[in-house]
XYZ file of C-alpha atoms in Angstrom:
435
model
C 123.246 91.665 78.324
C 119.483 91.556 77.758
C 118.049 90.041 74.602
C 116.935 92.584 72.016
C 113.909 91.578 69.985
C 112.532 93.838 67.260
C 108.768 94.029 66.895
C 106.378 95.512 64.389
C 105.071 97.910 67.020
C 108.467 99.263 68.087
C 109.748 99.294 64.512
C 106.818 101.408 63.356
C 107.304 103.869 66.205
C 111.042 104.148 65.715
C 110.578 104.881 62.003
C 107.999 107.574 62.724
C 110.090 109.398 65.349
C 111.179 112.950 64.566
C 112.961 115.721 66.454
C 110.423 118.234 65.157
C 108.368 120.058 67.759
C 106.160 123.130 67.752
C 108.567 125.121 69.918
C 111.998 123.477 69.978
C 114.060 123.776 73.121
C 117.481 122.233 73.429
C 117.119 120.480 76.793
C 113.739 119.025 75.846
C 114.903 117.740 72.478
C 118.007 116.279 74.125
C 115.775 114.452 76.601
C 113.640 113.124 73.765
C 116.714 112.012 71.826
C 118.112 110.127 74.834
C 114.763 108.398 75.254
C 114.545 107.237 71.633
C 118.153 106.008 71.796
C 117.144 103.859 74.748
C 114.063 102.525 72.953
C 116.153 101.492 69.948
C 118.080 99.017 72.115
C 115.051 97.514 73.857
C 112.258 95.025 73.313
C 108.720 94.875 74.633
C 108.454 93.006 77.950
C 107.186 89.420 77.903
C 105.950 86.970 80.518
C 109.568 85.864 80.925
C 110.244 89.200 82.654
C 109.502 88.991 86.377
C 107.595 92.287 86.494
C 105.361 91.122 83.631
C 104.998 87.408 84.343
C 101.220 87.592 84.823
C 100.568 90.036 81.979
C 100.802 88.922 78.378
C 101.102 91.878 75.973
C 102.276 89.830 73.002
C 99.241 91.059 71.046
C 100.670 94.580 71.274
C 103.908 93.479 69.611
C 102.029 92.572 66.437
C 100.401 95.965 66.014
C 101.525 98.556 63.472
C 100.143 101.587 65.315
C 102.098 104.775 64.713
C 102.106 108.007 66.663
C 98.874 109.972 66.294
C 98.650 113.113 64.168
C 97.369 116.331 65.703
C 93.857 116.910 64.398
C 90.371 117.068 65.891
C 86.925 118.060 64.736
C 85.459 117.881 68.228
C 83.259 120.735 69.358
C 82.476 121.789 72.919
C 79.002 120.244 72.775
C 80.492 116.871 71.796
C 82.219 116.513 75.150
C 79.876 118.456 77.383
C 78.826 115.230 79.143
C 82.443 114.533 80.106
C 83.020 117.726 82.085
C 82.853 117.892 85.878
C 80.653 120.682 87.161
C 82.954 121.313 90.150
C 86.016 121.858 87.947
C 86.399 125.486 86.905
C 89.787 124.736 85.345
C 89.960 121.959 82.771
C 92.642 120.981 80.284
C 91.431 118.854 77.394
C 93.711 116.691 75.275
C 92.434 114.878 72.195
C 94.497 111.839 71.224
C 97.290 113.220 73.385
C 97.294 116.706 71.824
C 96.237 119.816 73.703
C 93.008 121.483 72.593
C 92.926 125.101 73.688
C 89.420 125.670 72.330
C 87.997 122.795 74.389
C 89.843 123.755 77.589
C 88.784 126.231 80.262
C 91.239 128.187 82.400
C 89.922 130.551 85.069
C 92.179 133.089 86.818
C 95.594 131.981 85.477
C 97.182 134.530 87.840
C 96.495 132.197 90.782
C 97.612 128.972 89.178
C 100.188 128.148 86.528
C 98.149 125.866 84.317
C 98.122 124.955 80.652
C 100.090 123.100 78.020
C 103.856 122.675 78.355
C 104.590 124.704 75.217
C 103.045 127.832 76.771
C 105.644 127.895 79.544
C 108.832 126.589 77.911
C 110.378 130.059 77.851
C 108.781 131.732 80.881
C 109.373 128.769 83.238
C 112.345 127.108 81.561
C 114.463 126.589 84.693
C 111.754 124.978 86.803
C 110.574 122.776 83.945
C 114.040 121.517 83.158
C 114.674 120.730 86.844
C 111.516 118.589 87.089
C 110.697 117.219 83.677
C 111.743 113.577 83.307
C 113.351 113.532 86.760
C 110.833 111.241 88.486
C 109.495 108.898 85.804
C 112.850 107.424 84.821
C 112.993 105.610 81.506
C 116.320 103.811 81.841
C 114.539 100.494 82.539
C 111.024 101.235 81.284
C 110.448 101.099 77.546
C 106.954 102.608 77.759
C 108.095 105.617 79.796
C 110.921 106.029 77.273
C 108.470 105.957 74.355
C 106.288 108.565 76.024
C 109.301 110.829 76.589
C 110.594 110.348 73.054
C 107.255 111.206 71.431
C 105.985 113.869 73.813
C 104.684 117.040 72.254
C 102.070 118.356 74.665
C 101.885 118.061 78.432
C 99.339 119.059 81.079
C 101.212 121.395 83.418
C 100.057 122.517 86.867
C 102.269 124.540 89.198
C 100.591 125.472 92.490
C 102.323 128.524 94.027
C 103.651 128.613 97.569
C 100.993 128.606 100.326
C 98.181 128.575 97.755
C 95.143 126.343 98.224
C 93.068 125.664 95.103
C 89.496 125.155 96.290
C 88.057 123.574 93.135
C 89.367 120.417 91.455
C 91.345 120.692 88.222
C 90.162 118.340 85.472
C 92.737 116.857 83.105
C 90.644 115.184 80.405
C 92.286 112.863 77.867
C 89.968 111.828 75.033
C 90.709 109.103 72.484
C 88.992 109.462 69.109
C 91.191 107.727 66.515
C 91.742 104.057 65.823
C 94.997 102.170 65.276
C 97.216 104.945 66.652
C 99.368 105.483 69.723
C 98.959 108.632 71.826
C 101.264 109.913 74.574
C 99.461 111.883 77.307
C 101.826 113.568 79.769
C 101.234 115.414 83.053
C 103.575 117.378 85.313
C 102.208 118.527 88.685
C 104.387 120.696 90.942
C 103.188 121.668 94.410
C 105.305 124.412 95.948
C 105.723 124.625 99.775
C 102.453 124.774 101.684
C 100.256 124.417 98.577
C 97.109 122.317 98.223
C 95.406 121.020 95.069
C 92.958 118.349 93.920
C 93.166 117.154 90.327
C 91.370 114.528 88.262
C 93.300 112.626 85.583
C 90.567 111.206 83.365
C 90.956 108.859 80.353
C 87.922 108.280 78.119
C 87.152 107.236 74.544
C 84.401 108.352 72.193
C 84.315 105.264 70.009
C 84.896 101.531 70.131
C 88.276 101.119 68.475
C 91.694 99.591 68.997
C 94.459 102.056 69.897
C 97.239 102.520 72.456
C 97.343 105.105 75.220
C 100.830 105.428 76.715
C 100.734 107.981 79.542
C 103.242 109.362 82.051
C 102.462 111.541 85.078
C 105.090 113.163 87.293
C 104.194 114.752 90.645
C 106.545 116.683 92.923
C 105.321 117.983 96.283
C 107.565 120.372 98.217
C 107.592 120.749 102.010
C 104.100 120.641 103.570
C 102.374 120.552 100.200
C 99.169 118.509 99.753
C 97.730 116.893 96.636
C 94.657 114.770 96.032
C 95.088 112.759 92.825
C 92.016 111.080 91.337
C 92.785 108.854 88.365
C 90.025 107.352 86.232
C 90.708 104.946 83.371
C 87.486 104.217 81.467
C 88.614 103.673 77.902
C 86.830 101.292 75.545
C 87.435 97.561 75.842
C 89.449 97.287 72.614
C 92.102 99.746 73.769
C 95.530 99.194 75.300
C 96.316 101.464 78.253
C 99.906 101.620 79.552
C 100.604 104.171 82.256
C 103.369 105.270 84.592
C 103.039 107.684 87.515
C 105.981 108.804 89.674
C 105.596 110.876 92.860
C 108.248 112.632 94.972
C 107.300 113.718 98.516
C 109.331 116.237 100.505
C 109.262 116.981 104.258
C 105.760 116.936 105.729
C 104.034 116.657 102.350
C 100.882 114.623 101.861
C 99.817 112.718 98.734
C 96.416 111.058 98.430
C 95.471 108.947 95.445
C 92.287 107.203 94.317
C 92.699 105.192 91.124
C 89.769 103.534 89.341
C 90.388 101.129 86.451
C 87.361 100.129 84.407
C 88.267 100.036 80.711
C 90.773 98.764 78.132
C 91.344 95.286 76.808
C 94.780 95.299 78.459
C 95.801 97.924 81.018
C 98.923 98.373 83.092
C 99.409 101.074 85.738
C 102.739 101.588 87.490
C 102.675 103.918 90.512
C 105.975 104.751 92.231
C 105.938 106.967 95.320
C 109.160 108.105 96.994
C 109.036 109.638 100.476
C 112.366 111.427 100.145
C 112.236 113.412 103.398
C 110.957 113.062 106.963
C 107.299 113.025 108.019
C 105.954 112.582 104.477
C 102.627 110.808 104.106
C 100.739 109.013 101.362
C 97.359 107.301 101.128
C 96.737 105.162 98.060
C 93.394 103.588 97.228
C 92.609 101.612 94.107
C 89.690 99.786 92.516
C 89.744 97.532 89.459
C 86.398 96.456 88.009
C 86.684 94.261 84.901
C 84.762 91.565 83.016
C 84.675 89.581 79.750
C 88.319 89.018 78.689
C 89.856 92.180 80.126
C 93.267 92.155 81.786
C 94.155 94.864 84.319
C 97.584 94.989 85.985
C 98.472 97.382 88.813
C 102.042 97.640 90.110
C 102.859 100.004 92.968
C 106.005 100.810 94.916
C 106.049 102.969 98.057
C 109.640 103.788 98.972
C 110.298 105.119 102.499
C 113.714 106.776 102.354
C 113.709 108.997 105.469
C 112.325 108.561 109.048
C 108.802 109.106 110.362
C 107.047 108.421 107.080
C 103.483 107.130 106.935
C 101.782 105.222 104.143
C 98.480 103.397 103.825
C 97.334 101.452 100.785
C 94.156 99.566 99.974
C 93.551 98.001 96.581
C 90.413 96.119 95.562
C 89.592 94.069 92.470
C 86.184 92.900 91.257
C 86.626 90.371 88.472
C 83.900 88.715 86.403
C 83.652 86.307 83.437
C 87.129 85.367 82.105
C 88.813 88.607 83.165
C 92.206 88.649 84.864
C 93.375 91.167 87.462
C 96.941 91.541 88.726
C 98.135 93.482 91.759
C 101.749 93.766 92.874
C 102.302 96.179 95.737
C 105.778 96.746 97.127
C 106.702 98.698 100.259
C 110.393 99.472 100.802
C 111.720 100.791 104.126
C 115.321 101.995 103.755
C 117.919 101.588 106.551
C 117.589 105.202 107.767
C 113.780 105.271 107.564
C 113.200 104.515 111.240
C 109.753 104.923 112.835
C 108.021 104.265 109.537
C 104.343 103.363 109.818
C 103.039 101.519 106.771
C 100.130 99.214 105.944
C 98.941 97.551 102.765
C 95.788 95.588 101.948
C 94.792 93.732 98.775
C 91.177 92.477 98.683
C 89.815 90.684 95.666
C 86.352 89.476 94.703
C 85.728 86.790 92.079
C 82.272 86.821 90.495
C 82.637 83.779 88.246
C 84.415 80.443 88.247
C 86.626 81.522 85.343
C 87.705 84.910 86.791
C 91.343 85.155 87.891
C 93.351 87.308 90.288
C 97.085 87.256 90.961
C 98.031 89.349 93.981
C 101.458 89.860 95.507
C 101.892 92.319 98.388
C 105.565 92.759 99.307
C 107.488 94.223 102.233
C 111.217 94.957 102.022
C 112.276 96.285 105.410
C 115.861 97.325 106.176
C 115.162 99.238 109.416
C 114.308 97.799 112.839
C 112.129 100.478 114.481
C 109.093 100.311 112.183
C 105.432 99.351 112.194
C 104.512 97.607 108.942
C 101.760 95.206 107.930
C 100.303 93.758 104.760
C 97.682 91.231 103.737
C 95.764 89.824 100.793
C 92.458 88.002 100.324
C 90.863 86.409 97.267
C 87.348 85.038 97.526
C 83.745 84.971 96.474
C 80.674 86.593 97.969
C 79.830 85.448 101.487
C 76.935 82.986 101.360
C 75.781 83.956 104.847
C 75.528 87.604 103.808
C 73.557 86.592 100.716
C 71.219 84.473 102.861
C 70.724 87.365 105.288
C 69.682 89.734 102.499
C 67.397 87.089 100.992
C 65.736 86.691 104.389
C 64.980 90.426 104.231
C 63.115 90.034 100.944
C 65.812 90.533 98.292
C 66.229 88.103 95.429
C 69.516 86.243 95.181
C 70.529 88.329 92.154
C 69.723 91.580 93.938
C 71.587 90.437 97.052
C 74.681 89.556 95.048
C 74.581 92.863 93.164
C 74.169 94.867 96.375
C 77.103 93.143 98.092
C 79.316 93.574 95.030
C 78.435 97.241 94.764
C 79.172 97.794 98.471
C 82.576 96.140 98.034
C 83.599 98.651 95.355
C 81.784 101.669 96.762
C 84.153 101.796 99.731
C 86.901 103.053 97.402
C 84.675 105.281 95.257
C 83.306 107.037 98.351
C 86.786 108.422 98.999
C 86.543 110.621 95.896
C 85.700 114.175 97.063
C 84.257 115.312 93.691
C 80.543 114.561 94.027
C 79.576 114.588 90.333
C 82.388 112.181 89.455
C 81.582 109.985 92.427
C 77.958 109.724 91.304
C 79.024 108.810 87.748
C 81.264 106.041 89.028
C 78.660 104.747 91.457
C 76.236 104.359 88.560
C 78.909 102.611 86.487
C 79.557 100.122 89.272
C 75.815 99.516 89.704
C 75.495 98.840 85.978
C 78.379 96.376 85.982
C 77.569 94.453 89.150
C 74.816 92.278 87.716
C 76.826 89.265 88.774
C 76.737 85.673 87.680
C 75.730 82.931 90.070
C 78.697 80.721 90.841
């Protein structure tokens, strides 16, 4: 039996929990009640837990942050700079709560899009069959907290054989201090559908708060989804996120995840290839400095034959920052002819920067093609010398090489305005220290 330790943070959340919701629905409230029952028996993970041994979140345990209240004074002009010009459809959530007046929905007849509460009655059966089915909370206290406290949820259902040409922007804005918010997303791609969506976390002020997010994605047969995830919250925040993906026959999931902000961040990505010929491509970039800690845990689970997965994760770490990457690939006994590769490449920009990387393969089938590898190092002195011989200063040479290292991942983002924003961010942050 696991040790149960009460904490100020969990105690405050448990005391603030309520079954009240804007539009009660029995199955949803039952799900929330099961989640809070689970939380009441748990403790926050510590470095004694294997999955958290490199990530110390003890500071979180001492916080007294309660669930955020629904209120915003934001106007459209206040967030105009955050919008993506390519995104005709955008859902805006302020401190985890849906803001209809700040959101833009074009042609809802083509795409089921909006807040969960809008569709609880009209799409009850499909929501109940998907909601909470992929991001399990029976061994994840943060997923359980998100489920217990959920009120609003970004919902996208792409109809059968429908291709959405423009990206959908899911914008989550933090404005309050010393609160916990619970962003939630549910993306359902029906057979033959195609969609690109951007999951974007930003803050409008320097303040300490907790963002606890959960995203669930289900792709039916031959469905395609491009998932761009950007975490650029302020450096006093705590960002704890879980994403679970289910891939049916012939479906294709592509993900680009960029982690820039938060004092402490943790991102769990679990992808299950539950049927034959499913494919996933997962790219990630972590760029941190000062005393930031960024932890990325991924699991790609090949359950059926002929699955394909490719993963590349990069970290650029400066000052006293600490990056963690744990990538697991599982090939089940019946998942023959799986083709999977994983790469972890890490760049240290100072003598005090730290990276812990652990790529894993668990293979239970014999007819597979799998590979993984990891590197941790500094900038190549020969490359620096070459650029200096072409007239660049040492500082400029180091900055250019660091930028090129990260730009490889950013260039895979198909949304040009977002890509340009991120390129500028990387340029601004790659004024590196000489080792």
